[in-house]
CSV table of C-alpha atoms in Angstrom, one decimal:
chain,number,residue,atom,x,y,z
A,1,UNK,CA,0.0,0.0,0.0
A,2,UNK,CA,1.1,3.4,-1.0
A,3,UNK,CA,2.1,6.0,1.9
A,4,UNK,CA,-0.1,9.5,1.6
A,5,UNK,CA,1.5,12.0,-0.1
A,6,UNK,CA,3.5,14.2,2.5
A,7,UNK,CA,1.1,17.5,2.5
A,8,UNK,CA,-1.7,15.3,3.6
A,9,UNK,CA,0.7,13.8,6.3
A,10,UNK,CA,1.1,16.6,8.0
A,11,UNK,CA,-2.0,18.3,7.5
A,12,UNK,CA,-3.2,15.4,9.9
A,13,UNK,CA,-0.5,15.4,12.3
A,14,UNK,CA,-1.7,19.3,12.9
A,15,UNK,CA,-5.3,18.1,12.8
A,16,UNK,CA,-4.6,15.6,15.4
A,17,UNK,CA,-2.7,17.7,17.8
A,18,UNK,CA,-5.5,20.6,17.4
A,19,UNK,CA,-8.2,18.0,18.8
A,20,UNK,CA,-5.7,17.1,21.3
A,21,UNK,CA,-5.6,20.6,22.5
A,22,UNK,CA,-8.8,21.3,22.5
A,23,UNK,CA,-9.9,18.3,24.7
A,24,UNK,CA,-7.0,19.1,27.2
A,25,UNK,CA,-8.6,22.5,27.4
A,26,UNK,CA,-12.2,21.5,27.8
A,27,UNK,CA,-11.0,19.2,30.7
A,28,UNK,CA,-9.4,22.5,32.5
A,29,UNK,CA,-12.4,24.7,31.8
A,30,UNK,CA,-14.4,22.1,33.4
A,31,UNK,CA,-12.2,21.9,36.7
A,32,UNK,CA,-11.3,25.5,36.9
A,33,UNK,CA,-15.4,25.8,36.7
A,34,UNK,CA,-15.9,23.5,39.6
A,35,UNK,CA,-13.5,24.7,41.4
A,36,UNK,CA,-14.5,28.3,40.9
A,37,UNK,CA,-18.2,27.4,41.8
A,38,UNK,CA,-17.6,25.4,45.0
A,39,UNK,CA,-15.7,28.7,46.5
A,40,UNK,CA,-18.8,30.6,45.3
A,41,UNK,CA,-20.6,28.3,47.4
A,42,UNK,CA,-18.4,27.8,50.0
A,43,UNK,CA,-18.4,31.8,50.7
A,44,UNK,CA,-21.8,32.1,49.9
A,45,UNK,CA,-22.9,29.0,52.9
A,46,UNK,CA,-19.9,31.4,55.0
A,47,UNK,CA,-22.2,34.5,54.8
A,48,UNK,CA,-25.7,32.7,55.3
A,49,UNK,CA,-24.5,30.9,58.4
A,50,UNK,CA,-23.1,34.5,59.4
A,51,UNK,CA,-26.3,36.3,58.4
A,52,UNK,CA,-28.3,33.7,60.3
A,53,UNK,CA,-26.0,33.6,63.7
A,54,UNK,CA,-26.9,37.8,63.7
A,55,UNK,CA,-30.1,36.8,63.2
A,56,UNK,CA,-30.4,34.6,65.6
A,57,UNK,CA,-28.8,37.1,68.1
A,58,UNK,CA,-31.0,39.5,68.0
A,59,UNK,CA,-33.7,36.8,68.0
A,60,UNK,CA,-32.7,35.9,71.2
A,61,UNK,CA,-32.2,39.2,72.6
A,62,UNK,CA,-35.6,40.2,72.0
A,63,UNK,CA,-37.2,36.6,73.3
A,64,UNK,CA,-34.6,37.1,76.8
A,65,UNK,CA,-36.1,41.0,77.4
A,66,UNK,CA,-39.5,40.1,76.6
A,67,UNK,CA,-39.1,37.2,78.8
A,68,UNK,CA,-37.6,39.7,81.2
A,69,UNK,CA,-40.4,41.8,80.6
A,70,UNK,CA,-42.9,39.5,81.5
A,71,UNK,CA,-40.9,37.9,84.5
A,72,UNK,CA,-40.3,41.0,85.8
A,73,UNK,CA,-36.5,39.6,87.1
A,74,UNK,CA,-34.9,42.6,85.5
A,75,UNK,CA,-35.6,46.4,85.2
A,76,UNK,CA,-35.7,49.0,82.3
A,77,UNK,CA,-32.4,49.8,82.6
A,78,UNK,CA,-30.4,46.4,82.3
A,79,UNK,CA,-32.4,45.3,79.6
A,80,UNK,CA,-31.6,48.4,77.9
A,81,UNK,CA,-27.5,47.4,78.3
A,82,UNK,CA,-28.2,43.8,77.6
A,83,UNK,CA,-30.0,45.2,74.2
A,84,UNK,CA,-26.6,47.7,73.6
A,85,UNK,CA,-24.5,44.8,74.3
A,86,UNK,CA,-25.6,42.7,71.8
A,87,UNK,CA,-26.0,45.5,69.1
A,88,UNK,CA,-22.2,46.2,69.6
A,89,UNK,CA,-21.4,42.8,69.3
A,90,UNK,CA,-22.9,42.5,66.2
A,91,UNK,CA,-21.3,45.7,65.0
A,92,UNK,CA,-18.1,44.1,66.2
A,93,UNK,CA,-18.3,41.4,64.0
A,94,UNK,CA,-19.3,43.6,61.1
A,95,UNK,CA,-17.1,46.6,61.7
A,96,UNK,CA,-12.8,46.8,60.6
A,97,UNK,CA,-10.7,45.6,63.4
A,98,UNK,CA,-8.2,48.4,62.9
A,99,UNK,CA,-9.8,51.3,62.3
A,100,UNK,CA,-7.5,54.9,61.1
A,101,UNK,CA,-6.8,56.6,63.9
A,102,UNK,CA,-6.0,60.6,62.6
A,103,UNK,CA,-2.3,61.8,63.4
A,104,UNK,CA,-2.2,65.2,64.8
A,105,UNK,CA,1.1,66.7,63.8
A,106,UNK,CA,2.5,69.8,65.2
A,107,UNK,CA,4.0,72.1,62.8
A,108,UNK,CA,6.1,74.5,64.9
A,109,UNK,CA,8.8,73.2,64.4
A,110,UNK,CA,9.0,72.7,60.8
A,111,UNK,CA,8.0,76.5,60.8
A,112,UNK,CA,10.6,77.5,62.6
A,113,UNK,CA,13.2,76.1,60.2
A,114,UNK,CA,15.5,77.6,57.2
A,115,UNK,CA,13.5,76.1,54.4
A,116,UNK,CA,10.3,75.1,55.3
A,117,UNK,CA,9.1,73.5,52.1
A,118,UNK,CA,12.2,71.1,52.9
A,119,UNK,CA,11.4,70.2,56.4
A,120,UNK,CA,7.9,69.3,55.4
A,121,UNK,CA,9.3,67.2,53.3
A,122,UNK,CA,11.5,65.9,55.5
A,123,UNK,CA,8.4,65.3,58.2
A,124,UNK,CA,6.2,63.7,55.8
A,125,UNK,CA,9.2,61.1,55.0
A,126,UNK,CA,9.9,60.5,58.3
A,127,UNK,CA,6.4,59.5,59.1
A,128,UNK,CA,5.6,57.2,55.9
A,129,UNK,CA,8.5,55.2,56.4
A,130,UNK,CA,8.6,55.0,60.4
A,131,UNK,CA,12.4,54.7,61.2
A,132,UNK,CA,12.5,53.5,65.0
A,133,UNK,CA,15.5,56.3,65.3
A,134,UNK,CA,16.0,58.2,62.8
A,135,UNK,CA,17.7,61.7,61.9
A,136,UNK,CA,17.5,63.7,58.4
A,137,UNK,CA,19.9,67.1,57.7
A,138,UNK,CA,20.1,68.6,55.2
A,139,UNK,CA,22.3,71.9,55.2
A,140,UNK,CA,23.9,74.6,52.6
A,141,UNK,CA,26.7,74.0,51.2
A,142,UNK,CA,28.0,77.5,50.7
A,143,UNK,CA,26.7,79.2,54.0
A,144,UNK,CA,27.5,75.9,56.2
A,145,UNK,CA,24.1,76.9,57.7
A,146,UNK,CA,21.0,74.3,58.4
A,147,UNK,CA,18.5,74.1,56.4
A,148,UNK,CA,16.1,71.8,57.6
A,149,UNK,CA,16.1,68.4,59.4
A,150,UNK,CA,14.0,66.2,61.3
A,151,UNK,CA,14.2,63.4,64.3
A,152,UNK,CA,12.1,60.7,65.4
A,153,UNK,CA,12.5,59.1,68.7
A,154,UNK,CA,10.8,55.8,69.8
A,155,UNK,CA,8.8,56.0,66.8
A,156,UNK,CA,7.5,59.6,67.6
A,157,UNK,CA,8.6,62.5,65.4
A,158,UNK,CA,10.4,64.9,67.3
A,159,UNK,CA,10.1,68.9,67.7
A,160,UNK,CA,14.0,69.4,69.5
A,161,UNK,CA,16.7,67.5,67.5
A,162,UNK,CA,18.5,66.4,70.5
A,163,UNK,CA,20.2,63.2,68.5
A,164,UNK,CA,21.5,65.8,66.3
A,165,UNK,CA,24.8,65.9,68.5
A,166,UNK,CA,24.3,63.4,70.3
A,167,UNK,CA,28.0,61.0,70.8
A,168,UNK,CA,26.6,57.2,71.2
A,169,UNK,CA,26.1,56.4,67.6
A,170,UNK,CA,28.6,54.0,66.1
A,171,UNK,CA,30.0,55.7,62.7
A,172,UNK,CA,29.8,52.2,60.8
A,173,UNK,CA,31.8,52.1,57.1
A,174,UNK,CA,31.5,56.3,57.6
A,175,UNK,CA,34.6,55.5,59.6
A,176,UNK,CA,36.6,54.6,56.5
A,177,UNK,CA,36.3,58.0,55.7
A,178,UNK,CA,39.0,59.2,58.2
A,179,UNK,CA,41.3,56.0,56.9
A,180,UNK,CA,41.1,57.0,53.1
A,181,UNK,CA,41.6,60.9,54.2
A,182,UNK,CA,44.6,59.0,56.2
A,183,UNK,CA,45.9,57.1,53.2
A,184,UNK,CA,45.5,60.5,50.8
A,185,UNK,CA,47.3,63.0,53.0
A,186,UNK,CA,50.0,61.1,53.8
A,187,UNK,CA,51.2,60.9,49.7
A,188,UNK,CA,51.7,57.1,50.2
A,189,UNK,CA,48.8,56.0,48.7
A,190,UNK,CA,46.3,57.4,45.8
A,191,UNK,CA,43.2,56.7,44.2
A,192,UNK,CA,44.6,53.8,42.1
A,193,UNK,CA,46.8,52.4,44.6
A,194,UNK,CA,46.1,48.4,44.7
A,195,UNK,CA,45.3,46.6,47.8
A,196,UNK,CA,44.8,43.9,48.4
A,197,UNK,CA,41.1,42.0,48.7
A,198,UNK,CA,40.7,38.6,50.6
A,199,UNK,CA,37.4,37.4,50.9
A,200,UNK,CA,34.1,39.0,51.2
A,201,UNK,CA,34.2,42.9,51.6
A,202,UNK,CA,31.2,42.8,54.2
A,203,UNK,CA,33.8,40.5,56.6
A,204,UNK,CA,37.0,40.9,58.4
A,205,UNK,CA,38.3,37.9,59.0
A,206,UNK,CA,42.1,37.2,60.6
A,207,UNK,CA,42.9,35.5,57.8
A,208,UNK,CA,41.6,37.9,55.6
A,209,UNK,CA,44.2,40.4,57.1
A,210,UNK,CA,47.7,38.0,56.2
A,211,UNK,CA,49.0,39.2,53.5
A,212,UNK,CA,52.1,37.5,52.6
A,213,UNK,CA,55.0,39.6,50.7
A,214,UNK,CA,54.9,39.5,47.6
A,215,UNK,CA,51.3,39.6,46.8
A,216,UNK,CA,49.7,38.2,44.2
A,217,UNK,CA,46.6,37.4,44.5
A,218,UNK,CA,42.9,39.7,44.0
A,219,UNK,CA,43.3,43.9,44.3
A,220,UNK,CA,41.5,46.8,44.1
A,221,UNK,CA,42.0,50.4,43.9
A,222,UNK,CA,42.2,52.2,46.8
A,223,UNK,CA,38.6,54.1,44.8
A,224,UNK,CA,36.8,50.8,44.8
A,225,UNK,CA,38.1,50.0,48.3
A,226,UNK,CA,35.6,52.9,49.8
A,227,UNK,CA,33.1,53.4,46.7
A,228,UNK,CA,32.5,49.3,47.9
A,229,UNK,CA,33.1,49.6,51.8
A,230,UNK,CA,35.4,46.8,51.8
A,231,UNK,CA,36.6,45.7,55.2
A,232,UNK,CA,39.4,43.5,54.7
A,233,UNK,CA,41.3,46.2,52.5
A,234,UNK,CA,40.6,49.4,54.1
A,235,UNK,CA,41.7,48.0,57.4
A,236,UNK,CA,44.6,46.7,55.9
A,237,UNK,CA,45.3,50.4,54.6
A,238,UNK,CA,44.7,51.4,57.9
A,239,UNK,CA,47.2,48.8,59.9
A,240,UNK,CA,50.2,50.3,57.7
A,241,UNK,CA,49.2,53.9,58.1
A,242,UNK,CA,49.3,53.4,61.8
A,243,UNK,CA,47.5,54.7,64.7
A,244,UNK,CA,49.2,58.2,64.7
A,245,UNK,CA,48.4,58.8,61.3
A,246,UNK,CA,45.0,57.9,62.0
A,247,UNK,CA,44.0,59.4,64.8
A,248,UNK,CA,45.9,63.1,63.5
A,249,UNK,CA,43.3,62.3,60.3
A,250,UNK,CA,40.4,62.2,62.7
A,251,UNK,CA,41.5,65.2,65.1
A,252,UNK,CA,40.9,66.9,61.8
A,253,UNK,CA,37.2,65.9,61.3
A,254,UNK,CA,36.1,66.6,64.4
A,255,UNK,CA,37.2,63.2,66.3
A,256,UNK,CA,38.2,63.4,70.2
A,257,UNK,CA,37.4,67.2,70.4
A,258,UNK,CA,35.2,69.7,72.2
A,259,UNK,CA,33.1,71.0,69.4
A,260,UNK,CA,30.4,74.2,70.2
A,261,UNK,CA,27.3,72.7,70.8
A,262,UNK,CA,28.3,69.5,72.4
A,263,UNK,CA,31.4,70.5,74.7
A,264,UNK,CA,31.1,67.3,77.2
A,265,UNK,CA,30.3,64.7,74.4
A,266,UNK,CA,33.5,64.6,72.2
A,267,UNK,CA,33.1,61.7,69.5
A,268,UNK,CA,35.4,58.7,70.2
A,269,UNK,CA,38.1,57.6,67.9
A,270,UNK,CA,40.8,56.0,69.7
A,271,UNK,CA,42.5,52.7,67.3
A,272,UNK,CA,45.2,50.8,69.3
A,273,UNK,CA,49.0,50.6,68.2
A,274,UNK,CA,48.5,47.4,66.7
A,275,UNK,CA,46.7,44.0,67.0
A,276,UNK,CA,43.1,42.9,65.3
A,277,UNK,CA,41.9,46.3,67.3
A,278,UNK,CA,43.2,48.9,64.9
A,279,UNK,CA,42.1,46.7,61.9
A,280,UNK,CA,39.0,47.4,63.2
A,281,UNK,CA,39.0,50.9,63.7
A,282,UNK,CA,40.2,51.9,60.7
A,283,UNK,CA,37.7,50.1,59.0
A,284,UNK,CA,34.6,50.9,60.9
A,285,UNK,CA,33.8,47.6,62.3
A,286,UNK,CA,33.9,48.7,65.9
A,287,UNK,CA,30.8,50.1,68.1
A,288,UNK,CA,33.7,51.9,69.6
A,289,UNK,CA,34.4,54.7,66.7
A,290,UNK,CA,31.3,57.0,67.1
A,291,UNK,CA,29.6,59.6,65.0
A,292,UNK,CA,27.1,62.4,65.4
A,293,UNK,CA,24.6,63.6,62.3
A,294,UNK,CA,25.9,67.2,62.5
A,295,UNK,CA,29.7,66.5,62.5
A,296,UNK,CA,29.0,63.5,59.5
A,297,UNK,CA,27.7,66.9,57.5
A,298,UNK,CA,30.4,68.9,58.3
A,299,UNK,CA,33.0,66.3,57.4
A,300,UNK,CA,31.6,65.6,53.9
A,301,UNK,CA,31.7,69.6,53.7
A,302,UNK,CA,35.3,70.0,54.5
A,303,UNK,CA,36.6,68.1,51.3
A,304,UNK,CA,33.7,69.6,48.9
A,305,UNK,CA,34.3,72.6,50.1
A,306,UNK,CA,37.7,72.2,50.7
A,307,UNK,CA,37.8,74.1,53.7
A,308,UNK,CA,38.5,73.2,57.7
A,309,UNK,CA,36.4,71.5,59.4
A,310,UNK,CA,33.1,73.8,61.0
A,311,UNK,CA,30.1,72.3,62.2
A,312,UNK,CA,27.1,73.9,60.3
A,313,UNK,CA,25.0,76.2,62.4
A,314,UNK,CA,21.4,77.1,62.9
A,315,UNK,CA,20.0,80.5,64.7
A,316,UNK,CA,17.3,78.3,65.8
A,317,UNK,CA,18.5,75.2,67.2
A,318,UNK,CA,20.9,77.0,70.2
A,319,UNK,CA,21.8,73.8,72.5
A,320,UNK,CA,21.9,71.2,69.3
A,321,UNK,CA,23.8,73.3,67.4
A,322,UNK,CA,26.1,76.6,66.8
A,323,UNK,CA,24.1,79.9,66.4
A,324,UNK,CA,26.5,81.3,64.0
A,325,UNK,CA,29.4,80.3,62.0
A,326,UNK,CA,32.4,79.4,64.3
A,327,UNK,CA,35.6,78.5,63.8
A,328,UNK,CA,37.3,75.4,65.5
A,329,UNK,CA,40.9,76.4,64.5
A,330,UNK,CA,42.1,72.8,63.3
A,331,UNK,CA,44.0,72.3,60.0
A,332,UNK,CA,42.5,71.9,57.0
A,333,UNK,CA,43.3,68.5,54.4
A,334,UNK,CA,45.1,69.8,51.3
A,335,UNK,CA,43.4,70.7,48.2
A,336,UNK,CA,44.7,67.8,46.7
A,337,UNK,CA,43.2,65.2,49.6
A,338,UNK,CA,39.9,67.2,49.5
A,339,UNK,CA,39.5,66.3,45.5
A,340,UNK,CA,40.5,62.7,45.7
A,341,UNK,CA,38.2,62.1,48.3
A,342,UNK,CA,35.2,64.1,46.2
A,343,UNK,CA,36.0,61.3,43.7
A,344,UNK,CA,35.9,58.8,45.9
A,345,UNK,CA,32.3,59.7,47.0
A,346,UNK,CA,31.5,59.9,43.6
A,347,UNK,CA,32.5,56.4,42.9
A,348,UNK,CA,30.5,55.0,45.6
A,349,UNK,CA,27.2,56.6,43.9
A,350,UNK,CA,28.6,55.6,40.3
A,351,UNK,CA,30.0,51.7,41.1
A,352,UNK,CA,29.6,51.5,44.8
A,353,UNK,CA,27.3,50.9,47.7
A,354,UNK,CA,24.7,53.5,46.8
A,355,UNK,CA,24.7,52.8,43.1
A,356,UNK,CA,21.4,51.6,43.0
A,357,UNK,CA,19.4,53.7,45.6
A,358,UNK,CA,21.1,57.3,43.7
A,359,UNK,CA,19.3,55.8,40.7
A,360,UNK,CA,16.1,56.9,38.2
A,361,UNK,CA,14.7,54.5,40.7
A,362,UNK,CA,14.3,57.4,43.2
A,363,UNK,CA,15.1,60.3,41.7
A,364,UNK,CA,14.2,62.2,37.9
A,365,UNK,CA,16.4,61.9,35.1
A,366,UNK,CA,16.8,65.7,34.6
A,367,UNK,CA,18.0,66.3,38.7
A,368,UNK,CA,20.6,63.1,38.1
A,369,UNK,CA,21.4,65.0,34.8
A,370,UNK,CA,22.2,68.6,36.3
A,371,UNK,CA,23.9,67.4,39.5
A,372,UNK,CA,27.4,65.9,40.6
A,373,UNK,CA,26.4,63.7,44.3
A,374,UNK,CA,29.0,61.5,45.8
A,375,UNK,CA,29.0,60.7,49.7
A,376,UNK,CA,29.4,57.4,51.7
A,377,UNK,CA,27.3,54.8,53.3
A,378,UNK,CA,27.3,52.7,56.7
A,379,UNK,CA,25.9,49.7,58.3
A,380,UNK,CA,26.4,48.7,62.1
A,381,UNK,CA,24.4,47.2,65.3
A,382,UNK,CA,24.8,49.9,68.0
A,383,UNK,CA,23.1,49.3,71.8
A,384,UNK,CA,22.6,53.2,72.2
A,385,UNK,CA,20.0,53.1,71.2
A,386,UNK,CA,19.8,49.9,70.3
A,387,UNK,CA,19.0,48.6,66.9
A,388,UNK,CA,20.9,48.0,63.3
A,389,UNK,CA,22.3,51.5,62.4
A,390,UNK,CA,22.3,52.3,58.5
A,391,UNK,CA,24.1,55.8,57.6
A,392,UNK,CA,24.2,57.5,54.2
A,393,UNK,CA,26.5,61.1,54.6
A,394,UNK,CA,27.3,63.2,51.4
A,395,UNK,CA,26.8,66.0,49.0
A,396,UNK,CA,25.1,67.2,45.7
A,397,UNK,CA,26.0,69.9,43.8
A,398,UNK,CA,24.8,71.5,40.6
A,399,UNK,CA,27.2,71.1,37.2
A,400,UNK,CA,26.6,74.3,36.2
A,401,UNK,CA,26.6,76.6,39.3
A,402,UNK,CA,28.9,74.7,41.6
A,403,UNK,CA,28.7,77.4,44.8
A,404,UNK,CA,25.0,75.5,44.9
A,405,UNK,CA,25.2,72.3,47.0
A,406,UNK,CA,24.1,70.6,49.7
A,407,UNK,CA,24.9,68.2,52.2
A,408,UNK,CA,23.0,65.9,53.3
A,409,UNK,CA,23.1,63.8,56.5
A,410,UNK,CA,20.7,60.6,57.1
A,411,UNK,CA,21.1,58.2,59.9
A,412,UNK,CA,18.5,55.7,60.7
A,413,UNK,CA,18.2,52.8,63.1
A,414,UNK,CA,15.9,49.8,62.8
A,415,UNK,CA,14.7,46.9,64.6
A,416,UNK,CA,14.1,43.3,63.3
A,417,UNK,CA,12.6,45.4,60.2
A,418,UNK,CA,13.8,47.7,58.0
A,419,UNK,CA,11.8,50.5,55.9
A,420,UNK,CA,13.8,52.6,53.4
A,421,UNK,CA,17.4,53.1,53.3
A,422,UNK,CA,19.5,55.3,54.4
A,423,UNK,CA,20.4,56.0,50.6
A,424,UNK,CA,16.8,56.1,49.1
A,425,UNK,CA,16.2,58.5,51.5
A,426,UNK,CA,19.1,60.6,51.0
A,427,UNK,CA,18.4,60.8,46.8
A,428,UNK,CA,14.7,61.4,47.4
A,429,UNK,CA,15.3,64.5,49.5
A,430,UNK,CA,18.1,65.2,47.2
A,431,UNK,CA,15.3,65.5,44.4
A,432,UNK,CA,13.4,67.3,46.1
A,433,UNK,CA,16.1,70.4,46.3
A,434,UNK,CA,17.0,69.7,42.7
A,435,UNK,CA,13.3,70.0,41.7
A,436,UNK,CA,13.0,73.6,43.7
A,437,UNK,CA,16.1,74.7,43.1
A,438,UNK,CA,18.3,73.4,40.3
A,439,UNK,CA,16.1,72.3,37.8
C-alpha cells in the first residue's frame, strides 16, 4: 500500500494535535469551573450561616427582654444594656478591626526652620517610612548653615533635635572616611593604589588580614576599596598607616574634640598601636568609633568645600547646634586630599554601595542630569539606642553653578525590620532640592 502523499501527512498530524488541545482545554475549563463554583458556594454558605448567627442574636435578645419583661426579674435599665451589648457585638463582628486613627502633627517646628518646604518634606518622610530612630539634615553647602532636618525618637517625630549631637552612635563604614583621608594626605597611597582584597568585603576575618610579601593574589584600587566599603582592605590600609596617622586624620574631622554645641560629648576615635583592634577601627567595624549627624555633615563639607572643618549652624537650634558660624581652628586637608576624596564619594554613587538607591529609581532623570552627588554609606548594630544603624553622609551639587550644593546627612536605626534606606532617602530629599532649586 502506498504512503499518503506528504502535504496530507502533515496536515493530519496538525489536525490531530489541534483536537488534542482542545480536549485538554475542555478538561481545564471544566475543573477550573468547579472549582471556581464550590468557592462561590463555600463563601456564599460562610455568609448565610453568618447572616443567620446575627439573626439569631438578635432573635434571642428580643425573646430574653421580653421574657424579662414578662418575669419581671430585671428592670428598664439592664435590659436596655443587655440590648446595647448585643447591638455592639454585632457591630463588632461587622465593623474593621483596625480602624485609622487621625495623626495630629505639630507644625512648629517645621515653621521655625531655614527652608520650610524642605522640612515638610522631611516630616512627611519620616512619618511614611517609620524609622525607630532616625535623623535627616540637610544643610547649605556654601553658607555651612542648616537648612532643615528632622528626628524621630521611639517611633514619635520629634520637635527638638537632641540626636542631632548626640555622641553614642557607632560611625559604621563612615569610619573609612577618616582611613582614606589618612591614606591620601599622607602621599603614600592614591586613588589607584592596589590593595589587596581577601574574601568577602562585608567581613573581616584574621585570615583575611595576612597578606604574605609578595602579593599576588585579588586587588583593588584604593577608589573601589571605599566606593564598595570593603573591610578587609581598608583595614589593611589602615594597619600600615598606623595609629598616629590615624588618629591626626580624625582630630581633623572633628574626632576626640570639644566641638560648640556638644562641649562634654566629644566623638570617640581611639585605634590601638596594633593588633586585630586597629584593623578594626580603621575600617569601621567597631561600636567603639562613634559619629554624630551634624559633624558626619560637616565632614563631607570640608573636602567639597575644601575648607576646615566647621560644624554647620542654625539660629534656631541653640543647644543642638552653633548659632552662628564658628571656627574650631584645626588644620584643614590639602586641596589635593579634598578632590580625591570628592572622587571617591563619587565612585560610591557611580559603582559602589549606593549605586542603586542614587538611581532613576528614586530620583528624575533631569535632577541626576544637572547634579554631581557623591558621599558614603554605613551599616552597624549599635546598643545606644539599640537597633541596626544604617548611615548615608554626602553631597550634591549642581554642574553648572557649583557654589549650589548641599549636604545631606541621614542616619536611621531599625529593629528586626527595615523601611527605606538610608540611601533612598538621601536621593529622594536630594530630588526634592533639585526639583526647587536646580532644575
Amino acid at each position: 500500500m502506498r504512503p499518503l502523499p506528504y502535504p496530507i501527512r502533515i496536515f493530519n498530524r496538525f489536525l490531530v494535535a489541534a483536537l488534542f488541545i482542545l480536549f485538554v482545554w475542555q478538561i481545564g475549563s471544566c475543573i477550573f469551573s468547579e472549582t471556581e463554583n464550590s468557592g462561590i458556594n463555600e463563601a456564599r454558605n460562610e455568609f448565610e450561616i453568618k447572616d443567620s448567627m446575627a439573626q439569631q442574636t438578635s432573635q434571642d435578645t428580643l425573646d430574653l427582654v421580653q421574657n424579662n419583661k414578662f418575669h419581671s426579674q430585671i428592670d428598664e435599665e439592664e435590659q436596655k444594656e443587655l440590648i446595647q451589648e448585643n447591638r455592639q457585638s454585632i457591630a463588632a463582628a461587622v465593623a474593621p478591626t483596625n480602624a485609622p486613627v487621625a495623626e495630629i502633627i505639630d507644625s512648629t517646628h517645621i515653621l521655625k526652620q531655614k527652608n520650610v518646604f524642605l522640612a515638610q518634606q522631611i516630616d512627611k518622610y519620616l512619618r511614611r517610612f517609620k524609622p525607630k530612630h532616625a535623623v535627616y539634615l540637610i544643610v547649605d553647602l556654601k553658607s555651612n548653615e542648616i537648612m532643615a532636618w528632622g528626628e524621630v525618637k521611639d517611633g514619635v517625630v520629634q520637635n527638638e533635635p537632641d540626636y542631632l549631637s548626640r555622641n553614642t552612635f557607632p560611625a559604621a563604614s563612615v569610619a573609612k572616611t577618616v582611613t582614606m583621608a589618612a591614606a591620601l594626605e599622607s602621599r603614600r597611597y592614591n586613588l589607584e593604589s592596589p590593595i589587596p582584597a581577601q574574601g568577602k568585603s562585608t567581613h573581616l576575618y584574621k585570615s583575611q588580614l595576612r597578606v604574605k610579601e609578595p602579593y599576588i593574589g585579588p586587588t583593588l584600587t584604593l577608589r573601589e576599596v571605599y566606593a564598595h566599603s570593603a573591610n578587609p582592605s581598608m583595614a589593611i590600609v589602615g594597619y600600615k598607616l598606623g595609629a598616629n596617622k590615624l588618629k591626626q586624620a580624625a582630630k581633623m574631622l572633628g574626632y576626640n574634640a570639644r566641638l560648640p554645641g556638644f562641649e562634654n560629648k566629644p566623638l570617640k576615635y581611639a585605634p590601638p598601636d596594633s593588633g586585630y583592634g586597629l584593623y578594626e577601627v580603621a575600617s569601621g567595624f567597631t561600636e567603639e568609633v562613634t559619629l554624630s549627624p551634624i559633624v558626619a555633615a560637616a565632614q563631607m563639607r570640608s573636602f567639597i568645600a575644601q575648607k576646615p572643618l566647621e560644624i554647620p549652624w542654625s539660629p534656631n537650634l541653640k543647644g543642638f547646634a552653633p548659632d552662628k558660624p564658628y571656627a574650631l581652628n584645626l588644620p584643614g586637608f590639602s586641596v589635593e586630599t579634598c578632590k580625591a576624596m570628592k572622587e571617591a564619594m563619587i565612585a560610591t554613587v557611580t559603582i559602589g554601595s549606593a549605586r542603586k538607591r542614587i538611581s532613576k529609581r528614586n530620583m528624575a532623570r533631569k535632577s541626576l542630569e544637572n547634579l554631581i552627588i557623591g558621599g558614603k554609606t554605613g551599616n552597624k548594630d549599635g546598643s545606644n539606642p539599640e537597633g541596626r544603624y544604617e548611615w548615608f553622609a554626602g553631597f550634591a551639587q549642581s554642574k553648572e553653578n557649583p557654589s549650589k550644593g548641599i549636604i545631606v546627612s541621614i542616619m536611621q536605626v531599625y529593629g528586626e525590620m527595615r523601611t527605606q534606606s538610608s540611601a533612598d532617602v538621601a536621593a529622594i530629599l536630594i530630588n526634592h532640592w533639585a526639583r526647587e532649586y536646580v532644575n
